Coordinates of C-alpha atoms and ligand atoms in Angstrom, one line a residue:
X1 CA 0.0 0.0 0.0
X2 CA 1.4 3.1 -0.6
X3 CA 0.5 6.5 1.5
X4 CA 0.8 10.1 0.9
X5 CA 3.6 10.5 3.7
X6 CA 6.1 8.5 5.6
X7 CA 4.4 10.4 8.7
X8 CA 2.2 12.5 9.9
X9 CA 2.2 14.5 12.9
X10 CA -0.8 16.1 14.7
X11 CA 0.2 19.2 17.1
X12 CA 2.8 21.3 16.3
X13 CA 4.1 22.3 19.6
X14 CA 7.8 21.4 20.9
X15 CA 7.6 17.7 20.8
X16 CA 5.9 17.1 17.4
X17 CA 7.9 19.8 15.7
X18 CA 11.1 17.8 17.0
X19 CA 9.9 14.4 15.3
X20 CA 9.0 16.1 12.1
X21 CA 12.2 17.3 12.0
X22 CA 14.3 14.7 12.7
X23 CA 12.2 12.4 10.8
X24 CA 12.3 14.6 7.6
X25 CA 15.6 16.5 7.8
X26 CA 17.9 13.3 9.4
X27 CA 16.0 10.4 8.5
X28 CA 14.6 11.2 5.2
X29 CA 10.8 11.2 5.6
X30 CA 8.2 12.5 3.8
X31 CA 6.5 14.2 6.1
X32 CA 3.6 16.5 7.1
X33 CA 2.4 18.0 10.1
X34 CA -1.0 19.8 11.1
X35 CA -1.4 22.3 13.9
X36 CA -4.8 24.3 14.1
X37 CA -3.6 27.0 16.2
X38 CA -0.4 29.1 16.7
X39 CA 3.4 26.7 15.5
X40 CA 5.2 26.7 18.4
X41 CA 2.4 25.0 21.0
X42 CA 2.5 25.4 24.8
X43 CA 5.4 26.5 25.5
X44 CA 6.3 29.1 23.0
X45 CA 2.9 30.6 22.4
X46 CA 1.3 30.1 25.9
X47 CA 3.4 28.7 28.1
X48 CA 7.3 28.8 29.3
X49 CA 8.3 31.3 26.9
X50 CA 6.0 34.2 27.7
X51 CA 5.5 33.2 31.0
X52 CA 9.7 33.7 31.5
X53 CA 9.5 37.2 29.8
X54 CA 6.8 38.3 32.5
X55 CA 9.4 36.7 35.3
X56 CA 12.2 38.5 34.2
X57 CA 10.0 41.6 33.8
X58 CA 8.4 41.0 37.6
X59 CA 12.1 40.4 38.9
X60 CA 12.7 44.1 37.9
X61 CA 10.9 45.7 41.0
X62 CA 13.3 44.0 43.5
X63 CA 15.9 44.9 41.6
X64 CA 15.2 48.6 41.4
X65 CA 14.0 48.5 45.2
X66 CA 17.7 46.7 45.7
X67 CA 19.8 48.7 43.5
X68 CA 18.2 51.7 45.8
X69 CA 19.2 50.0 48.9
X70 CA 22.8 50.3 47.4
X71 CA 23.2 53.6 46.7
X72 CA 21.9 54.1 42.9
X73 CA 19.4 56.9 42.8
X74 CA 16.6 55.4 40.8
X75 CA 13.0 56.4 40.8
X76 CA 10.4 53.8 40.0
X77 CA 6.9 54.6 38.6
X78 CA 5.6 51.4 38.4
X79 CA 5.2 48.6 35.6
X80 CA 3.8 49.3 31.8
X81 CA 1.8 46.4 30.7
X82 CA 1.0 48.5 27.7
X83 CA 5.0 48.8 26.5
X84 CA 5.7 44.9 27.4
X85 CA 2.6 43.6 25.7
X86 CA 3.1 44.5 22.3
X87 CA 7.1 43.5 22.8
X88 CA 6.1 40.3 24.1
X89 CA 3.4 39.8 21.0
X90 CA 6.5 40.1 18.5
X91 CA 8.5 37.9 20.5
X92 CA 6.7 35.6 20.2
X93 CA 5.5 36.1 16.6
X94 CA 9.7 35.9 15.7
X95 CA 9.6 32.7 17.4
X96 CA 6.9 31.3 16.0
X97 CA 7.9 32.3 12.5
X98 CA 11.5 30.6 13.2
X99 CA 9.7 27.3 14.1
X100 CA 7.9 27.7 10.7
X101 CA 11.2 28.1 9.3
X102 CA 12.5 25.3 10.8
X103 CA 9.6 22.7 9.1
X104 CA 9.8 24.0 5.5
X105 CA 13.6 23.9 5.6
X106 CA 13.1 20.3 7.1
X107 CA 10.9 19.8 3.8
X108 CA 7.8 19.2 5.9
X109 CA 4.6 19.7 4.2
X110 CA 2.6 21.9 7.1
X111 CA -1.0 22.4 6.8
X112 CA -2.6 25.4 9.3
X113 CA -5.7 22.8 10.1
X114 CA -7.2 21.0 12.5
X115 CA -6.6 17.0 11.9
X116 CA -8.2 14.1 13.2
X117 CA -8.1 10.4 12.7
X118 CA -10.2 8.7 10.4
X119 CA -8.6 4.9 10.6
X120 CA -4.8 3.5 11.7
X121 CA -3.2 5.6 8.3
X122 CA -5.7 8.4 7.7
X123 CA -6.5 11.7 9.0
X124 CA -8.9 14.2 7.9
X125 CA -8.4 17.7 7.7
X126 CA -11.0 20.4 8.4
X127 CA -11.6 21.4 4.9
X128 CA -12.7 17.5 4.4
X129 CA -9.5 16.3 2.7
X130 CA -7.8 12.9 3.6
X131 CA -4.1 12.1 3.9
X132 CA -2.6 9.1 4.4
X133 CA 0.5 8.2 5.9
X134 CA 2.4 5.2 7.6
X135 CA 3.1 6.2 10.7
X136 CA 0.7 9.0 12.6
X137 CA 2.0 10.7 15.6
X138 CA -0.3 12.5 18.0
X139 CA 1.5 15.6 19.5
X140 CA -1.5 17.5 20.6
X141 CA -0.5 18.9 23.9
X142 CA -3.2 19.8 26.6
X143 CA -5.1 22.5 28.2
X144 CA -6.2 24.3 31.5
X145 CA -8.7 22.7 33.3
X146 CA -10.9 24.3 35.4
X147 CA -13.6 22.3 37.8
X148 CA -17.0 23.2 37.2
X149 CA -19.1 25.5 39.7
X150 CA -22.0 28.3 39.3
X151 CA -19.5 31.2 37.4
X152 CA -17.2 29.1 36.4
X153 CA -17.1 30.5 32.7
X154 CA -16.2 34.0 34.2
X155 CA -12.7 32.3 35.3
X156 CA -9.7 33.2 33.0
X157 CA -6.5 30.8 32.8
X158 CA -3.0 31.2 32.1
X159 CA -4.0 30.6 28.4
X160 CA -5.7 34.5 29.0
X161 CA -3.6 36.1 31.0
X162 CA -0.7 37.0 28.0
X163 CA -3.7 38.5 26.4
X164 CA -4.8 40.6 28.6
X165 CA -5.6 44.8 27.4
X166 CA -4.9 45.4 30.6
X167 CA -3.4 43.8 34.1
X168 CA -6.3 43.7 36.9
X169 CA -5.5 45.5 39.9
X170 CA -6.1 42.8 42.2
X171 CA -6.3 39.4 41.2
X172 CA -7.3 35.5 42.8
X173 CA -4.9 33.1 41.8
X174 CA -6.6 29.3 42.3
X175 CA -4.3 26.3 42.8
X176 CA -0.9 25.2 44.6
X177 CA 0.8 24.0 41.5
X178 CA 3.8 25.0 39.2
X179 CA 1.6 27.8 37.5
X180 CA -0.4 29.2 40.4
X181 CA 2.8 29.7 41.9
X182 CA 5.1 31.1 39.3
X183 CA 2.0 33.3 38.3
X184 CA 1.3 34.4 41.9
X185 CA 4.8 35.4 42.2
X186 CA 4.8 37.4 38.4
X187 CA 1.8 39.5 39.4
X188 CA 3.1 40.3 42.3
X189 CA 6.2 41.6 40.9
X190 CA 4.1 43.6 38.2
X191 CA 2.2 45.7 41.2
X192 CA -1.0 43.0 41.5
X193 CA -2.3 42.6 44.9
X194 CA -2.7 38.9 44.5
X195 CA -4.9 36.6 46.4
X196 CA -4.3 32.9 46.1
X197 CA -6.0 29.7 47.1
X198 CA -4.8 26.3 47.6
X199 CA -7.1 23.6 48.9
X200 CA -5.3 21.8 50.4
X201 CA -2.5 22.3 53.5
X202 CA 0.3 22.9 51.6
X203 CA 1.0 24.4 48.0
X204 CA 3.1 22.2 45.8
X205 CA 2.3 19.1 46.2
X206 CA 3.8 16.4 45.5
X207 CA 7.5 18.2 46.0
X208 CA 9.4 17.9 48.8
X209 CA 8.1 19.3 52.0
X210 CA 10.4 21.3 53.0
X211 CA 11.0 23.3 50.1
X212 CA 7.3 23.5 49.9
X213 CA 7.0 25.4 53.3
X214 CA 10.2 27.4 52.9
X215 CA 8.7 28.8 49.4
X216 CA 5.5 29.3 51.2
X217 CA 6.9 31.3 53.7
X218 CA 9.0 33.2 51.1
X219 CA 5.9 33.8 48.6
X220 CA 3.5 35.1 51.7
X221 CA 6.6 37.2 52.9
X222 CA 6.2 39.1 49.6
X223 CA 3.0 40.4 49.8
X224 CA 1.1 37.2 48.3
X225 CA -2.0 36.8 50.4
X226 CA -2.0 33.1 50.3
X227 CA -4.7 31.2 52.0
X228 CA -4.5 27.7 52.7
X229 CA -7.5 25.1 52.8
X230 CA -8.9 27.6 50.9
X231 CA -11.5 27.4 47.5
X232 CA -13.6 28.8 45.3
X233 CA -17.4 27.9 46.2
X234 CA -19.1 30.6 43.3
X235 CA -18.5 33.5 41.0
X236 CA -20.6 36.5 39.9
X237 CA -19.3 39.3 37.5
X238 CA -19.9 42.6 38.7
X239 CA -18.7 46.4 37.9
X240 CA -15.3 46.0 39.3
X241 CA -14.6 42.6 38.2
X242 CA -15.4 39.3 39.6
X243 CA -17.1 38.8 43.1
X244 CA -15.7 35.4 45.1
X245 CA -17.6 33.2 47.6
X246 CA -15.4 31.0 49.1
X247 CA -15.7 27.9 50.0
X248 CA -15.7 29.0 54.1
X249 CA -18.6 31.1 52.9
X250 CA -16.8 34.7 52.7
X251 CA -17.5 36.9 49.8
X252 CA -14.6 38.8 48.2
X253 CA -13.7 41.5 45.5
X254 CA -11.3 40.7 43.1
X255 CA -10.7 42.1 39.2
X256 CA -9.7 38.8 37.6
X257 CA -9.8 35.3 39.0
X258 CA -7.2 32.9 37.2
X259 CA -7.4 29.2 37.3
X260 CA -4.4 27.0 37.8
X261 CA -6.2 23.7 38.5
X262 CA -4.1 21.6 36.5
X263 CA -3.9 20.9 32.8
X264 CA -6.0 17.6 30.7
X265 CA -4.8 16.1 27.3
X266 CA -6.5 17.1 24.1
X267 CA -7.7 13.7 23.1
X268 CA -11.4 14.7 22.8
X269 CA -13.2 14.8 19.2
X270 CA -9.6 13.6 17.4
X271 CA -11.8 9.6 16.5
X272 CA -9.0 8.4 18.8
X273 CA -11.5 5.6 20.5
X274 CA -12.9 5.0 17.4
X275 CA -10.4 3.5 15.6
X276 CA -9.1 1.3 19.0
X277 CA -6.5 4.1 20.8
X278 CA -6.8 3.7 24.2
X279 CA -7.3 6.5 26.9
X280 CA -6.7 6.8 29.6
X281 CA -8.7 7.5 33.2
X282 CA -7.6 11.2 32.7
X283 CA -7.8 11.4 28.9
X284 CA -4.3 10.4 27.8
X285 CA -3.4 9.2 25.4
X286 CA -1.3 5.2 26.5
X287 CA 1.7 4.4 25.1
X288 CA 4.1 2.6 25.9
X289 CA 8.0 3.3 26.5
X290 CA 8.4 3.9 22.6
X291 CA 5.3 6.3 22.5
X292 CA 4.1 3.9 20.5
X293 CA -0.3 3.2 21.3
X294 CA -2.4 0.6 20.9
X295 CA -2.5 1.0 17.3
X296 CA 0.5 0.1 16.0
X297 CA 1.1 2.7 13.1
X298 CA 0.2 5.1 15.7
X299 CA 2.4 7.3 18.0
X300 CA 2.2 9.9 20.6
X301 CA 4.6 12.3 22.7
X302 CA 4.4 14.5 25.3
X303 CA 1.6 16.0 27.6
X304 CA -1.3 14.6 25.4
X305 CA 0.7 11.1 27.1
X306 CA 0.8 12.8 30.7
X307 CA 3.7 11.3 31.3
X308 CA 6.0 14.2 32.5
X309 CA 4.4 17.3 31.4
X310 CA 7.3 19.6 30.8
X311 CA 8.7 20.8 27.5
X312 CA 12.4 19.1 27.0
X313 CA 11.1 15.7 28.1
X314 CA 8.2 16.1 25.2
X315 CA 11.3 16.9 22.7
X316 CA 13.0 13.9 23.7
X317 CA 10.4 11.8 23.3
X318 CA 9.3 13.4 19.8
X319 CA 13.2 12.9 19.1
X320 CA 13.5 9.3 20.6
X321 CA 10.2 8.6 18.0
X322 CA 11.8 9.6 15.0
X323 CA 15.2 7.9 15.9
X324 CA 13.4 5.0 16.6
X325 CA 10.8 4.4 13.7
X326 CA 12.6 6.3 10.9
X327 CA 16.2 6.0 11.9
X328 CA 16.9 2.7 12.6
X329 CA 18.1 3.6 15.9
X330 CA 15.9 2.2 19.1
X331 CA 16.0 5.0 21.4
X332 CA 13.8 5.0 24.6
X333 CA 13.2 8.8 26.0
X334 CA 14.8 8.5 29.7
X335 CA 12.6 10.0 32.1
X336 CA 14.6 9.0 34.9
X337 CA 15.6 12.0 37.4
X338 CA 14.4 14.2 35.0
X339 CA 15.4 17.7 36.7
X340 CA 13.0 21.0 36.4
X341 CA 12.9 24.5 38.0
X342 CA 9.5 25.9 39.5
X343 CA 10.2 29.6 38.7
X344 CA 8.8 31.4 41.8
X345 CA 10.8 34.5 42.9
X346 CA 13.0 33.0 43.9
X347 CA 13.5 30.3 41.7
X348 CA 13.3 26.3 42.7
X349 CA 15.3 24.0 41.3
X350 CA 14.9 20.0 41.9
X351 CA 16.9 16.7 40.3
X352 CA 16.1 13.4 41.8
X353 CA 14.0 12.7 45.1
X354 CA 12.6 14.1 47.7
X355 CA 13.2 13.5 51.3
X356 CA 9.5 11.6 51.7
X357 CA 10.4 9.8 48.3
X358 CA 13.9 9.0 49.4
X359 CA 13.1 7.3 52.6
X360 CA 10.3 5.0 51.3
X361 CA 13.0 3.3 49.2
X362 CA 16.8 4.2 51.0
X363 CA 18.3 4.8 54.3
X364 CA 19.0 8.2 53.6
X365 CA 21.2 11.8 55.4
X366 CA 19.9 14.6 54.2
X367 CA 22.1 17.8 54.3
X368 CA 20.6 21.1 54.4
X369 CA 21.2 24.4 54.8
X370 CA 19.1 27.6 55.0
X371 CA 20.5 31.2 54.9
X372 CA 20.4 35.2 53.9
X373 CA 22.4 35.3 51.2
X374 CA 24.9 38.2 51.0
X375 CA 23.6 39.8 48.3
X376 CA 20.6 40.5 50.2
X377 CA 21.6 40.5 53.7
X378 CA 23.7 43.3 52.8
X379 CA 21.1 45.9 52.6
X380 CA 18.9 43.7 55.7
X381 CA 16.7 41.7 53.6
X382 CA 15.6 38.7 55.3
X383 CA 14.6 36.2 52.1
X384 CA 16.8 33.0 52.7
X385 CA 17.7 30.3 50.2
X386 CA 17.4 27.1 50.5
X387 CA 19.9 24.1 49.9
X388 CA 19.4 20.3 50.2
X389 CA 21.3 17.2 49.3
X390 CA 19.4 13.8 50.0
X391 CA 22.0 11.0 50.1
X392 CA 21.6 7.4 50.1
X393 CA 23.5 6.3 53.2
X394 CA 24.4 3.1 52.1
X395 CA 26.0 4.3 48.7
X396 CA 26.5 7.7 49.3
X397 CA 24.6 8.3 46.1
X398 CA 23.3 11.9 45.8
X399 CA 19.4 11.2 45.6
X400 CA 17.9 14.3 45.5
X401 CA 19.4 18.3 45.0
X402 CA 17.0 20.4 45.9
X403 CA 17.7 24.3 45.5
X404 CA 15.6 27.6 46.3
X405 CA 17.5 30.8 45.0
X406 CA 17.4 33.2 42.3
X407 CA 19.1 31.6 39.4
X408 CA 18.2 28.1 40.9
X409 CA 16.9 27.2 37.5
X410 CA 20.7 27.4 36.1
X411 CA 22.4 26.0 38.9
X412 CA 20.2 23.0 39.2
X413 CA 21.4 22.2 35.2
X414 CA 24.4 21.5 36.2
X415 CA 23.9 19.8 39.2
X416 CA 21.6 17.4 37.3
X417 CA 24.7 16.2 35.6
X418 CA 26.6 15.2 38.2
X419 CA 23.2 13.6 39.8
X420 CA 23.1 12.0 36.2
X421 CA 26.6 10.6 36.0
X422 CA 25.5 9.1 39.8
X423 CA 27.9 11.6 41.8
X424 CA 28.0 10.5 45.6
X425 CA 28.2 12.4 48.5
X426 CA 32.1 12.4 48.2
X427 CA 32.4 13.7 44.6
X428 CA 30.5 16.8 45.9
X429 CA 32.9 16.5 49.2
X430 CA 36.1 16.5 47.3
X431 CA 34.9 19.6 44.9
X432 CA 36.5 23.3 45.8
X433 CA 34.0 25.5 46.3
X434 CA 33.7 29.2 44.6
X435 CA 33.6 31.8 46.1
X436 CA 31.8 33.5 47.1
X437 CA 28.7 32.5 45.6
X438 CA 25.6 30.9 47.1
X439 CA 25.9 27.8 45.3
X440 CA 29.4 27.1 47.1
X441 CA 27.0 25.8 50.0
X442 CA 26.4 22.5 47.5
X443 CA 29.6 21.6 48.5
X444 CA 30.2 22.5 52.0
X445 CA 27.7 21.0 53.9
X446 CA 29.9 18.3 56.0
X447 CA 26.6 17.0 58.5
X448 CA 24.0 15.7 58.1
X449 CA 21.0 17.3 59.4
X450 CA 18.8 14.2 60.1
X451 CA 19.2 10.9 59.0
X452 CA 16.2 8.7 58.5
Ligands
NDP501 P1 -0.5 21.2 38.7 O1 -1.0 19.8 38.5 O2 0.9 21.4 39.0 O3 -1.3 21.9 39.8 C1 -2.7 21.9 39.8 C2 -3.2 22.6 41.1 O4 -4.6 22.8 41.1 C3 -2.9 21.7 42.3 O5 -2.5 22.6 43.4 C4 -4.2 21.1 42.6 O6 -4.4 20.7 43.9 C5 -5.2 22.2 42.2 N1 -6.5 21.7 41.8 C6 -6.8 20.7 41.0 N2 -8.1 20.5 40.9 C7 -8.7 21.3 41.8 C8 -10.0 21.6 42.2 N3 -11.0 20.9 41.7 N4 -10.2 22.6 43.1 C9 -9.1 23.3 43.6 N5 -7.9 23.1 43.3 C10 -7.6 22.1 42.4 O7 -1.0 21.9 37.4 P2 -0.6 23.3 36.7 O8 -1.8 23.7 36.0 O9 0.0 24.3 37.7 O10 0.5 22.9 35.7 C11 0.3 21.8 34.8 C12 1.6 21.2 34.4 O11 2.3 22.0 33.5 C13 2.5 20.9 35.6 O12 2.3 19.8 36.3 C14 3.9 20.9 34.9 O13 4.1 19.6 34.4 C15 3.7 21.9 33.7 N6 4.3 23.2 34.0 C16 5.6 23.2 34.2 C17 6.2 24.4 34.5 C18 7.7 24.5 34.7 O14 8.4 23.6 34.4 N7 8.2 25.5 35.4 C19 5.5 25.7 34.6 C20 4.1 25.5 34.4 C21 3.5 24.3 34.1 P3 -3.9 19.4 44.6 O15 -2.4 19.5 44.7 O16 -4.6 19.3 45.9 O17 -4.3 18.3 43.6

């Protein structure tokens, strides 16, 4: 039988770009790829990129109150949505245009539609026109979910926010997560007074729990009002924006309400079932450890899988696909201490396990250390970073690096390598530190705080 392509990818966000690609431009493939929205997907249209932009342009009011602090005479009158917003817009129109770039010089045929399946080789675009190909990959990403309640549909997400005319005044951030926190954090920074509720105890679940106090501490301390055991009951729209009852029954004021209540795969209305894909209990998309589905001639890589739901490990899985099926080259995507930075103000970096992981499975130390940097304590802040090492105290294997400081996101990169190449406690040990730099603690912690 012959097909119209080697492959064809649906989604062209990071991790289907990367197959068609490699696939087309290393491997030799025919191949086409369809994306209804915006090239570039999650991360570059609506996602990491922007989202960093409006970190490094929150960071800029401590920096300014700092620089004050030592000596400069500067005067601040407050933060220009109106200037960023258009800068940010062409940002990420270049970027997008460069990932457009990349496809056609790859000699992928793109098509600016919406695909879905219509058997094992055939997808249908909107306009009604079938393609066939070999191999299908689904690389459709996912989107913000938000539970339902009476004024639910007034809720925005962080799909709305980079689209804002203008930045509320005050704002209700719901959720503990990665983006409830960066984003509580960011609109702070801008001049927001930002309100945000987790339900549960403790915002970041799932991480280790003592960086998830120490960043709760650290985001309240800024002028976050963050409530705990706290949720959203109802919503009404009124003059000044929305109006909140809570789930202890108090009624509040806010301009916008954002929802970060987690993220669900696009699977619905692609004929996945249909044709004998199976999903899963949260609507992924199963695969096994070559991406590959049910259906043989049928792939799929990154968040529409839920495996881990962050942008490089969608790449390497979109890479691993194409190595795999056109280039003769088996290659499972390792998701094995697969490292990652929550970027709060500060930043937090993690590789490997947390302490609660750790000590299910090892006899473990942990070193730690907690402290004012000098950068700060010199003009009397009192913000302290944060520095762990989880060892295994049988091997002296470094488990688990665990960092909370600006720039964590950087150091943690190359701490991850020497977590990677299985470092022990030693290696770290036997390592000069620099000086002076906060990261020097990584290697100067000689005791062990607790062992458990
Ligand atoms: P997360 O899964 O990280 O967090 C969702 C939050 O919403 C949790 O605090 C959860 O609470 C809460 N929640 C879920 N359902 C409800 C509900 N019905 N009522 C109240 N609260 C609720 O999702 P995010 O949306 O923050 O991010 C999605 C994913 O995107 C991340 O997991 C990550 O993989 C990726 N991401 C990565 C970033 C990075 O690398 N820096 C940045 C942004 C996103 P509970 O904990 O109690 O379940």
């Amino acid at each position: 039988m012959t097909f119209d392509f080697d492959l064809f990818v649906i989604g062209g966000g990071s991790g289907g770009v990367r197959a068609a690609r490699i696939a087309a431009a290393e491997h030799g493939a025919k191949v086409a790829l369809a994306e209804e929205f915006r090239m570039g997907g999650t991360c570059v249209i609506r996602g990491c990129v922007p989202k960093k932009l409006m970190v490094f342009a929150s960071n800029f009011a401590q920096s300014v109150e700092d620089g004050r602090e030592y000596g400069w005479d500067i005067r601040q009158n407050g933060f220009d949505w109106s200037k960023f917003r258009p800068r940010l817009d062409t940002e990420l129109d270049r970027l997008e245009a460069a990932y457009r770039r990349t496809l056609h010089n790859a000699n992928v045929t793109v098509f600016d539609s919406r695909a879905v399946l219509d058997d094992a080789h055939t997808v249908r675009l909107a306009d009604g026109s079938v393609k066939t190909a070999k191999h299908i990959l689904i690389a459709t990403g996912g989107h913000p979910f938000v539970f339902d309640f009476p004024g639910s549909e007034l809720a925005i997400t962080s799909n709305d926010i980079f689209l804002l005319d203008e930045l509320p005044k005050s704002i209700l951030i719901v959720g503990g997560g990665y983006i409830a926190c960066e984003f509580a954090c960011i609109l702070n920074g801008l001049g927001v007074q930002v309100t945000q509720y987790y339900r549960g105890d403790q915002i970041l679940r799932g991480f280790d729990d003592e960086v998830r106090g120490h960043i709760s501490d650290l985001i309240s301390k800024q002028g976050v009002d963050l409530r705990l055991n706290a949720d959203v009951a109802e919503m009404q729209r009124n003059e000044h924006g929305v109006s909140v009852t809570a789930t202890d029954g108090g009624i509040h004021q806010f301009g916008a309400a954002m929802f970060a209540t987690g993220r669900i795969p696009n699977t619905l209305g692609l004929g996945l079932e249909d044709i004998g894909v199976k999903i899963g209990k949260r609507g992924e998309i199963q695969v096994d450890e070559w991406s590959q589905t049910s259906v043989p001639s049928i792939f799929a890589v990154g968040d529409v899988t839920d495996r881990i739901n962050l942008t490089p490990v969608a790449i390497r899985e979109g890479h691993a696909f194409a190595d795999t099926v056109f280039g003769g080259n088996p290659t499972r995507a390792d998701h094995d201490q697969v490292p990652g930075a929550v970027f709060t103000q500060p930043e937090y970096g993690y590789v490997g396990m947390s302490e609660e992981e750790a000590q299910k499975e090892h006899r473990i130390e942990v070193y730690a250390t907690a402290f004012r940097p000098m950068r700060g304590a010199f003009i009397g802040r009192d913000e302290k970073v944060l520095f762990k090492l989880i060892v295994d105290a049988d091997t002296d294997r470094v488990l688990g690096v665990h960092i909370v400081a600006d720039g964590a996101g950087e150091l943690i990169q190359l701490a991850a390598i020497a977590v990677k190449m299985g470092a022990t406690k030693k290696d770290f040990d036997r390592t000069v530190a620099v000086h002076p730099t906060i990261a020097e603690e990584l290697v100067t912690m000689r005791t062990p705080v607790r062992t458990a």
